[in-house]
Amino acid sequence: MRLTHWTDYSLRVLMYCAASAQREQPATIGEIAEAHGISRSHLTKIVMTLSGLGLLETTRGRGGGLRLLKPAQSIVLGEVVRQTESDFTLVECFDAAHNTCRLDGHCRLKGALREAMDRYLEVLDGVTLADLVAPMEPAPGVRGGQRVRFVTGLPRPPDGVVRRPRVPAGGESR
């Protein structure tokens, strides 16, 4: 399954807003467009859709911008994908109105692909927006004190915010 640009950009907007949630100034369409190299006009349409879905609050004018309407931990990735993707027809036989496949009803491809899509969405249903922007664990064997590299396209945390690696259950920090 391949996500459309629309869904990809929708997820980027939501992630950017989640990563910017603690900032005093909300994220703006121009800021996100520049960070990701996306057309402002295209992004405006996506933001309006996300606002209509009840995911974003938009404020116009000076000091305005975009903020999540729900906490990031309550925005489920699977739901966003279902709301922003326009076509889950992986193969012709998924669409009863236009199916001309002569093997329909005589092969198991349709069932296997349906199960794969169901599992794909099931995995996404277990991921929240907060999960996507949470600091990543250091790679195994990497000691503390490593410099944090910020991902291009996501805002930096406010000055003075120190992100410490989580200590695994039952373990100690070195």
CSV table of N, CA and C in Angstrom, one decimal:
chain,number,residue,atom,x,y,z
A,1,MET,N,0.9,-1.2,0.0
A,1,MET,CA,0.0,0.0,0.0
A,1,MET,C,0.9,1.2,0.0
A,2,ARG,N,0.5,2.2,-0.8
A,2,ARG,CA,1.3,3.4,-0.9
A,2,ARG,C,0.4,4.6,-0.5
A,3,LEU,N,0.8,5.4,0.4
A,3,LEU,CA,0.0,6.6,0.8
A,3,LEU,C,0.1,7.6,-0.2
A,4,THR,N,-1.0,8.4,-0.4
A,4,THR,CA,-1.0,9.5,-1.4
A,4,THR,C,-0.2,10.6,-0.8
A,5,HIS,N,0.2,11.6,-1.6
A,5,HIS,CA,0.9,12.8,-1.1
A,5,HIS,C,0.0,13.5,-0.1
A,6,TRP,N,-1.3,13.5,-0.4
A,6,TRP,CA,-2.2,14.2,0.5
A,6,TRP,C,-2.1,13.6,1.9
A,7,THR,N,-2.1,12.3,2.1
A,7,THR,CA,-2.0,11.7,3.4
A,7,THR,C,-0.6,12.0,4.0
A,8,ASP,N,0.4,11.8,3.2
A,8,ASP,CA,1.8,12.1,3.7
A,8,ASP,C,1.9,13.5,4.2
A,9,TYR,N,1.4,14.5,3.5
A,9,TYR,CA,1.5,15.9,3.9
A,9,TYR,C,0.6,16.1,5.1
A,10,SER,N,-0.5,15.5,5.2
A,10,SER,CA,-1.4,15.6,6.3
A,10,SER,C,-0.7,15.2,7.6
A,11,LEU,N,0.0,14.0,7.5
A,11,LEU,CA,0.7,13.5,8.6
A,11,LEU,C,1.9,14.5,9.0
A,12,ARG,N,2.5,15.0,8.0
A,12,ARG,CA,3.6,16.0,8.3
A,12,ARG,C,3.1,17.2,9.0
A,13,VAL,N,2.0,17.7,8.6
A,13,VAL,CA,1.4,18.9,9.3
A,13,VAL,C,1.1,18.6,10.7
A,14,LEU,N,0.4,17.4,10.9
A,14,LEU,CA,0.0,17.1,12.3
A,14,LEU,C,1.3,16.8,13.2
A,15,MET,N,2.3,16.2,12.6
A,15,MET,CA,3.5,16.0,13.4
A,15,MET,C,4.2,17.3,13.7
A,16,TYR,N,4.2,18.2,12.8
A,16,TYR,CA,4.9,19.5,13.0
A,16,TYR,C,4.1,20.2,14.1
A,17,CYS,N,2.8,20.2,14.1
A,17,CYS,CA,2.0,20.9,15.1
A,17,CYS,C,2.2,20.2,16.4
A,18,ALA,N,2.3,18.9,16.5
A,18,ALA,CA,2.5,18.2,17.7
A,18,ALA,C,3.9,18.6,18.3
A,19,ALA,N,4.9,18.6,17.5
A,19,ALA,CA,6.2,19.0,17.9
A,19,ALA,C,6.3,20.4,18.3
A,20,SER,N,5.4,21.3,17.9
A,20,SER,CA,5.4,22.7,18.2
A,20,SER,C,4.4,23.0,19.3
A,21,ALA,N,3.8,22.0,19.9
A,21,ALA,CA,2.7,22.3,20.9
A,21,ALA,C,3.1,23.1,22.1
A,22,GLN,N,4.4,23.0,22.5
A,22,GLN,CA,4.8,23.7,23.7
A,22,GLN,C,5.3,25.2,23.4
A,23,ARG,N,5.4,25.5,22.1
A,23,ARG,CA,5.9,26.8,21.7
A,23,ARG,C,4.8,27.9,22.0
A,24,GLU,N,5.2,29.1,22.3
A,24,GLU,CA,4.3,30.2,22.5
A,24,GLU,C,3.5,30.5,21.2
A,25,GLN,N,4.3,30.6,20.1
A,25,GLN,CA,3.7,30.9,18.8
A,25,GLN,C,3.3,29.6,18.1
A,26,PRO,N,2.1,29.5,17.6
A,26,PRO,CA,1.7,28.3,16.9
A,26,PRO,C,2.4,28.2,15.6
A,27,ALA,N,2.5,27.0,15.1
A,27,ALA,CA,3.1,26.7,13.8
A,27,ALA,C,2.2,27.4,12.7
A,28,THR,N,2.9,27.8,11.6
A,28,THR,CA,2.1,28.4,10.5
A,28,THR,C,2.3,27.6,9.2
A,29,ILE,N,1.3,27.8,8.3
A,29,ILE,CA,1.4,27.1,7.0
A,29,ILE,C,2.7,27.4,6.3
A,30,GLY,N,3.1,28.7,6.3
A,30,GLY,CA,4.3,29.1,5.6
A,30,GLY,C,5.5,28.4,6.2
A,31,GLU,N,5.6,28.3,7.5
A,31,GLU,CA,6.7,27.7,8.2
A,31,GLU,C,6.8,26.2,7.8
A,32,ILE,N,5.6,25.5,7.8
A,32,ILE,CA,5.6,24.1,7.5
A,32,ILE,C,5.9,23.9,6.0
A,33,ALA,N,5.4,24.7,5.2
A,33,ALA,CA,5.6,24.6,3.7
A,33,ALA,C,7.1,24.7,3.4
A,34,GLU,N,7.7,25.7,4.1
A,34,GLU,CA,9.2,25.9,3.9
A,34,GLU,C,10.0,24.8,4.4
A,35,ALA,N,9.6,24.3,5.6
A,35,ALA,CA,10.4,23.2,6.2
A,35,ALA,C,10.3,21.9,5.4
A,36,HIS,N,9.2,21.7,4.7
A,36,HIS,CA,9.1,20.4,4.0
A,36,HIS,C,9.1,20.6,2.5
A,37,GLY,N,9.2,21.8,2.0
A,37,GLY,CA,9.3,22.0,0.5
A,37,GLY,C,8.0,21.7,-0.1
A,38,ILE,N,6.9,22.1,0.5
A,38,ILE,CA,5.5,21.8,0.0
A,38,ILE,C,4.9,23.1,-0.4
A,39,SER,N,4.1,23.1,-1.5
A,39,SER,CA,3.4,24.3,-1.9
A,39,SER,C,2.5,24.8,-0.8
A,40,ARG,N,2.5,26.2,-0.6
A,40,ARG,CA,1.7,26.8,0.4
A,40,ARG,C,0.2,26.6,0.1
A,41,SER,N,-0.1,26.7,-1.2
A,41,SER,CA,-1.6,26.6,-1.6
A,41,SER,C,-2.1,25.2,-1.4
A,42,HIS,N,-1.2,24.2,-1.7
A,42,HIS,CA,-1.6,22.8,-1.5
A,42,HIS,C,-1.7,22.5,0.0
A,43,LEU,N,-0.8,23.0,0.8
A,43,LEU,CA,-0.8,22.8,2.2
A,43,LEU,C,-2.1,23.5,2.9
A,44,THR,N,-2.5,24.6,2.3
A,44,THR,CA,-3.7,25.3,2.8
A,44,THR,C,-4.9,24.5,2.7
A,45,LYS,N,-5.0,23.8,1.5
A,45,LYS,CA,-6.2,22.9,1.3
A,45,LYS,C,-6.1,21.7,2.3
A,46,ILE,N,-4.9,21.2,2.6
A,46,ILE,CA,-4.8,20.1,3.5
A,46,ILE,C,-5.1,20.5,4.9
A,47,VAL,N,-4.7,21.7,5.3
A,47,VAL,CA,-5.0,22.2,6.6
A,47,VAL,C,-6.5,22.5,6.8
A,48,MET,N,-7.1,22.9,5.8
A,48,MET,CA,-8.6,23.1,5.9
A,48,MET,C,-9.3,21.8,6.1
A,49,THR,N,-8.8,20.8,5.4
A,49,THR,CA,-9.4,19.4,5.5
A,49,THR,C,-9.2,18.9,7.0
A,50,LEU,N,-8.0,19.1,7.5
A,50,LEU,CA,-7.6,18.6,8.8
A,50,LEU,C,-8.5,19.4,9.9
A,51,SER,N,-8.7,20.7,9.6
A,51,SER,CA,-9.5,21.5,10.5
A,51,SER,C,-11.0,21.0,10.4
A,52,GLY,N,-11.5,20.7,9.3
A,52,GLY,CA,-12.8,20.1,9.1
A,52,GLY,C,-13.0,18.8,9.8
A,53,LEU,N,-11.9,18.0,9.9
A,53,LEU,CA,-12.0,16.7,10.5
A,53,LEU,C,-11.9,16.8,12.1
A,54,GLY,N,-11.7,18.1,12.5
A,54,GLY,CA,-11.6,18.3,14.0
A,54,GLY,C,-10.2,18.0,14.6
A,55,LEU,N,-9.2,18.0,13.7
A,55,LEU,CA,-7.9,17.7,14.2
A,55,LEU,C,-7.0,19.0,14.5
A,56,LEU,N,-7.3,20.0,13.7
A,56,LEU,CA,-6.6,21.3,13.9
A,56,LEU,C,-7.5,22.5,14.1
A,57,GLU,N,-6.9,23.4,14.9
A,57,GLU,CA,-7.6,24.7,15.1
A,57,GLU,C,-6.7,25.7,14.3
A,58,THR,N,-7.4,26.5,13.5
A,58,THR,CA,-6.7,27.5,12.7
A,58,THR,C,-7.1,28.9,13.2
A,59,THR,N,-6.1,29.7,13.4
A,59,THR,CA,-6.3,31.1,13.8
A,59,THR,C,-5.7,32.0,12.8
A,60,ARG,N,-6.5,33.0,12.2
A,60,ARG,CA,-6.0,33.9,11.2
A,60,ARG,C,-5.3,35.1,11.9
A,61,GLY,N,-4.6,35.8,11.1
A,61,GLY,CA,-4.0,37.1,11.5
A,61,GLY,C,-2.7,37.0,12.2
A,62,ARG,N,-2.3,38.2,12.7
A,62,ARG,CA,-1.0,38.3,13.4
A,62,ARG,C,-1.1,37.4,14.7
A,63,GLY,N,-0.1,36.6,14.9
A,63,GLY,CA,0.0,35.7,16.0
A,63,GLY,C,-0.9,34.4,15.8
A,64,GLY,N,-1.5,34.3,14.7
A,64,GLY,CA,-2.3,33.1,14.4
A,64,GLY,C,-1.4,32.0,13.9
A,65,GLY,N,-2.1,30.9,13.7
A,65,GLY,CA,-1.4,29.7,13.2
A,65,GLY,C,-2.2,28.5,13.4
A,66,LEU,N,-1.5,27.3,13.6
A,66,LEU,CA,-2.2,26.0,13.7
A,66,LEU,C,-1.8,25.4,15.0
A,67,ARG,N,-2.9,24.8,15.6
A,67,ARG,CA,-2.7,24.1,16.8
A,67,ARG,C,-3.6,22.8,16.8
A,68,LEU,N,-3.1,21.8,17.4
A,68,LEU,CA,-3.9,20.5,17.5
A,68,LEU,C,-5.1,20.8,18.3
A,69,LEU,N,-6.3,20.3,17.9
A,69,LEU,CA,-7.5,20.4,18.7
A,69,LEU,C,-7.6,19.3,19.8
A,70,LYS,N,-6.9,18.3,19.6
A,70,LYS,CA,-6.9,17.1,20.5
A,70,LYS,C,-5.4,16.9,21.0
A,71,PRO,N,-5.2,16.3,22.2
A,71,PRO,CA,-3.9,16.0,22.5
A,71,PRO,C,-3.3,15.0,21.5
A,72,ALA,N,-2.0,15.1,21.3
A,72,ALA,CA,-1.3,14.2,20.3
A,72,ALA,C,-1.5,12.8,20.6
A,73,GLN,N,-1.6,12.4,21.9
A,73,GLN,CA,-1.7,11.0,22.3
A,73,GLN,C,-3.1,10.5,22.0
A,74,SER,N,-4.1,11.3,21.6
A,74,SER,CA,-5.4,10.8,21.3
A,74,SER,C,-5.7,10.8,19.8
A,75,ILE,N,-4.7,11.3,19.0
A,75,ILE,CA,-4.9,11.2,17.6
A,75,ILE,C,-4.2,9.9,17.1
A,76,VAL,N,-5.0,9.0,16.6
A,76,VAL,CA,-4.6,7.7,16.1
A,76,VAL,C,-4.3,7.7,14.6
A,77,LEU,N,-3.1,7.3,14.3
A,77,LEU,CA,-2.6,7.3,12.9
A,77,LEU,C,-3.6,6.6,12.0
A,78,GLY,N,-4.1,5.4,12.4
A,78,GLY,CA,-5.0,4.6,11.5
A,78,GLY,C,-6.2,5.4,11.1
A,79,GLU,N,-6.7,6.2,12.1
A,79,GLU,CA,-7.9,7.0,11.8
A,79,GLU,C,-7.6,8.1,10.8
A,80,VAL,N,-6.5,8.7,11.0
A,80,VAL,CA,-6.1,9.8,10.1
A,80,VAL,C,-5.9,9.3,8.7
A,81,VAL,N,-5.2,8.1,8.6
A,81,VAL,CA,-5.0,7.5,7.2
A,81,VAL,C,-6.4,7.2,6.6
A,82,ARG,N,-7.3,6.6,7.4
A,82,ARG,CA,-8.6,6.3,6.8
A,82,ARG,C,-9.4,7.5,6.3
A,83,GLN,N,-9.2,8.7,7.1
A,83,GLN,CA,-9.9,9.9,6.7
A,83,GLN,C,-9.3,10.7,5.6
A,84,THR,N,-8.0,10.5,5.3
A,84,THR,CA,-7.3,11.2,4.3
A,84,THR,C,-7.0,10.5,3.0
A,85,GLU,N,-7.0,9.2,3.1
A,85,GLU,CA,-6.8,8.4,1.9
A,85,GLU,C,-8.1,8.3,1.1
A,86,SER,N,-8.0,8.4,-0.2
A,86,SER,CA,-9.2,8.4,-1.0
A,86,SER,C,-9.5,7.0,-1.6
A,87,ASP,N,-8.6,6.1,-1.6
A,87,ASP,CA,-8.8,4.8,-2.4
A,87,ASP,C,-8.1,3.7,-1.7
A,88,PHE,N,-8.8,2.8,-1.2
A,88,PHE,CA,-8.2,1.6,-0.6
A,88,PHE,C,-8.4,0.3,-1.5
A,89,THR,N,-8.7,0.6,-2.8
A,89,THR,CA,-8.9,-0.4,-3.8
A,89,THR,C,-7.5,-0.9,-4.3
A,90,LEU,N,-6.9,-1.9,-3.6
A,90,LEU,CA,-5.6,-2.4,-4.0
A,90,LEU,C,-5.6,-3.0,-5.3
A,91,VAL,N,-6.6,-3.8,-5.6
A,91,VAL,CA,-6.7,-4.5,-6.9
A,91,VAL,C,-8.1,-4.4,-7.4
A,92,GLU,N,-8.3,-4.6,-8.7
A,92,GLU,CA,-9.6,-4.4,-9.3
A,92,GLU,C,-10.8,-5.2,-8.6
A,93,CYS,N,-10.5,-6.4,-8.1
A,93,CYS,CA,-11.6,-7.2,-7.6
A,93,CYS,C,-12.1,-6.6,-6.2
A,94,PHE,N,-11.4,-5.6,-5.6
A,94,PHE,CA,-11.9,-5.0,-4.4
A,94,PHE,C,-13.1,-4.1,-4.7
A,95,ASP,N,-13.3,-3.7,-6.0
A,95,ASP,CA,-14.3,-2.8,-6.4
A,95,ASP,C,-15.4,-3.6,-7.2
A,96,ALA,N,-16.5,-4.0,-6.5
A,96,ALA,CA,-17.5,-4.8,-7.1
A,96,ALA,C,-18.2,-4.1,-8.3
A,97,ALA,N,-18.3,-2.8,-8.3
A,97,ALA,CA,-18.9,-2.1,-9.4
A,97,ALA,C,-18.1,-2.1,-10.7
A,98,HIS,N,-16.8,-2.2,-10.6
A,98,HIS,CA,-15.9,-2.2,-11.8
A,98,HIS,C,-15.1,-3.4,-12.0
A,99,ASN,N,-15.4,-4.5,-11.3
A,99,ASN,CA,-14.6,-5.7,-11.3
A,99,ASN,C,-14.9,-6.5,-12.6
A,100,THR,N,-13.9,-6.7,-13.4
A,100,THR,CA,-14.0,-7.5,-14.6
A,100,THR,C,-13.1,-8.7,-14.6
A,101,CYS,N,-12.4,-8.9,-13.4
A,101,CYS,CA,-11.5,-10.0,-13.3
A,101,CYS,C,-12.2,-11.4,-13.5
A,102,ARG,N,-11.7,-12.2,-14.3
A,102,ARG,CA,-12.3,-13.5,-14.6
A,102,ARG,C,-11.9,-14.5,-13.6
A,103,LEU,N,-11.0,-14.2,-12.7
A,103,LEU,CA,-10.6,-15.1,-11.6
A,103,LEU,C,-11.3,-14.8,-10.3
A,104,ASP,N,-12.1,-13.8,-10.3
A,104,ASP,CA,-12.8,-13.4,-9.1
A,104,ASP,C,-13.7,-14.6,-8.6
A,105,GLY,N,-13.5,-14.9,-7.4
A,105,GLY,CA,-14.2,-16.1,-6.8
A,105,GLY,C,-13.5,-17.4,-7.0
A,106,HIS,N,-12.4,-17.4,-7.7
A,106,HIS,CA,-11.7,-18.6,-8.0
A,106,HIS,C,-10.2,-18.5,-7.5
A,107,CYS,N,-9.8,-17.4,-6.9
A,107,CYS,CA,-8.5,-17.3,-6.4
A,107,CYS,C,-8.5,-16.7,-5.0
A,108,ARG,N,-7.4,-16.8,-4.4
A,108,ARG,CA,-7.3,-16.3,-3.0
A,108,ARG,C,-6.5,-15.0,-2.8
A,109,LEU,N,-6.2,-14.4,-3.9
A,109,LEU,CA,-5.4,-13.1,-3.9
A,109,LEU,C,-6.2,-12.0,-3.1
A,110,LYS,N,-7.5,-11.9,-3.5
A,110,LYS,CA,-8.3,-10.8,-2.9
A,110,LYS,C,-8.3,-11.0,-1.3
A,111,GLY,N,-8.5,-12.2,-0.8
A,111,GLY,CA,-8.5,-12.4,0.6
A,111,GLY,C,-7.2,-12.1,1.3
A,112,ALA,N,-6.1,-12.5,0.6
A,112,ALA,CA,-4.8,-12.3,1.2
A,112,ALA,C,-4.5,-10.8,1.2
A,113,LEU,N,-4.8,-10.1,0.2
A,113,LEU,CA,-4.6,-8.6,0.1
A,113,LEU,C,-5.5,-7.9,1.1
A,114,ARG,N,-6.7,-8.4,1.3
A,114,ARG,CA,-7.7,-7.7,2.3
A,114,ARG,C,-7.1,-7.9,3.7
A,115,GLU,N,-6.6,-9.1,4.0
A,115,GLU,CA,-6.0,-9.4,5.3
A,115,GLU,C,-4.8,-8.5,5.5
A,116,ALA,N,-3.9,-8.4,4.5
A,116,ALA,CA,-2.7,-7.6,4.6
A,116,ALA,C,-3.1,-6.1,4.9
A,117,MET,N,-4.1,-5.6,4.2
A,117,MET,CA,-4.6,-4.2,4.4
A,117,MET,C,-5.1,-4.0,5.8
A,118,ASP,N,-5.9,-5.0,6.3
A,118,ASP,CA,-6.5,-5.0,7.6
A,118,ASP,C,-5.4,-4.9,8.7
A,119,ARG,N,-4.4,-5.7,8.5
A,119,ARG,CA,-3.2,-5.8,9.4
A,119,ARG,C,-2.4,-4.5,9.4
A,120,TYR,N,-2.3,-3.9,8.2
A,120,TYR,CA,-1.6,-2.7,8.0
A,120,TYR,C,-2.3,-1.6,8.8
A,121,LEU,N,-3.6,-1.5,8.6
A,121,LEU,CA,-4.4,-0.5,9.4
A,121,LEU,C,-4.4,-0.8,10.9
A,122,GLU,N,-4.4,-2.1,11.2
A,122,GLU,CA,-4.4,-2.5,12.6
A,122,GLU,C,-3.1,-2.0,13.3
A,123,VAL,N,-2.0,-2.1,12.6
A,123,VAL,CA,-0.7,-1.5,13.1
A,123,VAL,C,-0.8,0.0,13.3
A,124,LEU,N,-1.3,0.7,12.3
A,124,LEU,CA,-1.5,2.1,12.4
A,124,LEU,C,-2.4,2.5,13.5
A,125,ASP,N,-3.4,1.7,13.8
A,125,ASP,CA,-4.3,2.0,14.9
A,125,ASP,C,-3.7,1.9,16.3
A,126,GLY,N,-2.5,1.3,16.3
A,126,GLY,CA,-1.7,1.2,17.6
A,126,GLY,C,-0.7,2.3,17.7
A,127,VAL,N,-0.7,3.3,16.8
A,127,VAL,CA,0.3,4.4,16.8
A,127,VAL,C,-0.4,5.7,17.0
A,128,THR,N,0.0,6.5,17.9
A,128,THR,CA,-0.6,7.9,18.0
A,128,THR,C,0.4,8.9,17.5
A,129,LEU,N,-0.1,10.1,17.3
A,129,LEU,CA,0.7,11.2,16.9
A,129,LEU,C,1.8,11.5,17.9
A,130,ALA,N,1.5,11.3,19.1
A,130,ALA,CA,2.6,11.5,20.2
A,130,ALA,C,3.7,10.5,20.0
A,131,ASP,N,3.4,9.3,19.6
A,131,ASP,CA,4.4,8.3,19.4
A,131,ASP,C,5.4,8.7,18.2
A,132,LEU,N,4.8,9.4,17.2
A,132,LEU,CA,5.6,9.8,16.1
A,132,LEU,C,6.6,10.9,16.4
A,133,VAL,N,6.3,11.7,17.3
A,133,VAL,CA,7.2,12.8,17.6
A,133,VAL,C,8.0,12.7,18.9
A,134,ALA,N,7.8,11.5,19.6
A,134,ALA,CA,8.6,11.3,20.8
A,134,ALA,C,10.1,11.1,20.5
A,135,PRO,N,10.9,11.5,21.4
A,135,PRO,CA,12.4,11.3,21.2
A,135,PRO,C,12.7,9.9,21.0
A,136,MET,N,13.6,9.6,20.1
A,136,MET,CA,13.9,8.2,19.8
A,136,MET,C,14.9,7.7,20.8
A,137,GLU,N,14.9,6.4,21.2
A,137,GLU,CA,15.8,5.8,22.1
A,137,GLU,C,17.2,5.8,21.4
A,138,PRO,N,18.3,5.9,22.2
A,138,PRO,CA,19.6,5.8,21.5
A,138,PRO,C,19.8,4.3,21.0
A,139,ALA,N,20.6,4.2,20.0
A,139,ALA,CA,20.8,2.9,19.4
A,139,ALA,C,21.5,2.0,20.5
A,140,PRO,N,21.3,0.7,20.4
A,140,PRO,CA,22.0,-0.2,21.4
A,140,PRO,C,23.5,0.1,21.4
A,141,GLY,N,24.1,0.1,22.6
A,141,GLY,CA,25.5,0.3,22.7
A,141,GLY,C,26.0,1.8,22.7
A,142,VAL,N,25.1,2.7,22.5
A,142,VAL,CA,25.4,4.1,22.4
A,142,VAL,C,25.3,4.7,23.9
A,143,ARG,N,26.4,5.3,24.4
A,143,ARG,CA,26.3,5.8,25.7
A,143,ARG,C,25.7,7.2,25.7
A,144,GLY,N,25.4,7.6,26.9
A,144,GLY,CA,24.8,9.0,27.1
A,144,GLY,C,25.8,10.0,26.7
A,145,GLY,N,25.4,11.3,26.6
A,145,GLY,CA,26.3,12.4,26.2
A,145,GLY,C,26.3,12.6,24.7
A,146,GLN,N,25.6,11.8,24.0
A,146,GLN,CA,25.6,11.9,22.5
A,146,GLN,C,24.8,13.2,22.2
A,147,ARG,N,25.4,14.0,21.2
A,147,ARG,CA,24.7,15.2,20.8
A,147,ARG,C,23.5,14.8,20.0
A,148,VAL,N,22.4,15.6,20.3
A,148,VAL,CA,21.1,15.4,19.6
A,148,VAL,C,21.1,16.1,18.3
A,149,ARG,N,20.8,15.4,17.2
A,149,ARG,CA,20.7,16.0,15.9
A,149,ARG,C,19.2,16.2,15.7
A,150,PHE,N,18.8,17.4,15.3
A,150,PHE,CA,17.4,17.7,15.1
A,150,PHE,C,17.0,17.4,13.6
A,151,VAL,N,15.9,16.8,13.5
A,151,VAL,CA,15.4,16.4,12.1
A,151,VAL,C,14.9,17.7,11.4
A,152,THR,N,15.4,17.8,10.2
A,152,THR,CA,15.0,18.9,9.3
A,152,THR,C,13.5,18.8,9.1
A,153,GLY,N,12.8,19.9,9.3
A,153,GLY,CA,11.4,19.9,9.0
A,153,GLY,C,10.6,19.8,10.3
A,154,LEU,N,11.2,19.5,11.4
A,154,LEU,CA,10.5,19.5,12.7
A,154,LEU,C,11.1,20.7,13.6
A,155,PRO,N,10.3,21.3,14.3
A,155,PRO,CA,10.8,22.4,15.1
A,155,PRO,C,11.7,21.9,16.2
A,156,ARG,N,12.7,22.7,16.7
A,156,ARG,CA,13.5,22.4,17.8
A,156,ARG,C,12.8,22.6,19.1
A,157,PRO,N,13.1,21.9,20.1
A,157,PRO,CA,12.5,22.1,21.4
A,157,PRO,C,12.9,23.5,21.9
A,158,PRO,N,12.1,24.1,22.8
A,158,PRO,CA,12.4,25.4,23.3
A,158,PRO,C,13.8,25.4,24.1
A,159,ASP,N,14.5,26.5,24.1
A,159,ASP,CA,15.7,26.6,24.8
A,159,ASP,C,15.6,26.1,26.2
A,160,GLY,N,16.6,25.4,26.7
A,160,GLY,CA,16.5,25.0,28.1
A,160,GLY,C,15.9,23.6,28.3
A,161,VAL,N,15.2,23.1,27.3
A,161,VAL,CA,14.6,21.8,27.4
A,161,VAL,C,15.6,20.8,27.1
A,162,VAL,N,15.9,19.9,28.1
A,162,VAL,CA,16.9,18.8,27.9
A,162,VAL,C,16.1,17.5,27.8
A,163,ARG,N,16.4,16.8,26.7
A,163,ARG,CA,15.7,15.5,26.6
A,163,ARG,C,16.7,14.4,27.0
A,164,ARG,N,16.3,13.7,28.1
A,164,ARG,CA,17.1,12.7,28.6
A,164,ARG,C,16.6,11.3,28.1
A,165,PRO,N,17.5,10.4,27.8
A,165,PRO,CA,17.0,9.1,27.4
A,165,PRO,C,16.2,8.4,28.5
A,166,ARG,N,15.2,7.7,28.1
A,166,ARG,CA,14.4,6.9,29.1
A,166,ARG,C,15.3,5.7,29.5
A,167,VAL,N,15.1,5.4,30.8
A,167,VAL,CA,15.8,4.3,31.4
A,167,VAL,C,14.9,3.0,31.2
A,168,PRO,N,15.4,1.9,30.6
A,168,PRO,CA,14.6,0.7,30.5
A,168,PRO,C,14.2,0.2,31.8
A,169,ALA,N,13.0,-0.4,31.8
A,169,ALA,CA,12.5,-1.0,33.1
A,169,ALA,C,13.5,-2.0,33.7
A,170,GLY,N,13.8,-1.8,34.9
A,170,GLY,CA,14.7,-2.7,35.6
A,170,GLY,C,16.2,-2.4,35.4
A,171,GLY,N,16.4,-1.3,34.6
A,171,GLY,CA,17.8,-1.0,34.3
A,171,GLY,C,18.2,0.3,34.9
A,172,GLU,N,19.5,0.6,34.9
A,172,GLU,CA,20.0,1.9,35.4
A,172,GLU,C,20.6,2.7,34.3
A,173,SER,N,20.6,4.0,34.5
A,173,SER,CA,21.3,4.8,33.5
A,173,SER,C,22.8,4.8,33.9
A,174,ARG,N,23.6,4.9,32.8
A,174,ARG,CA,25.1,4.9,33.1
A,174,ARG,C,25.6,6.3,33.1
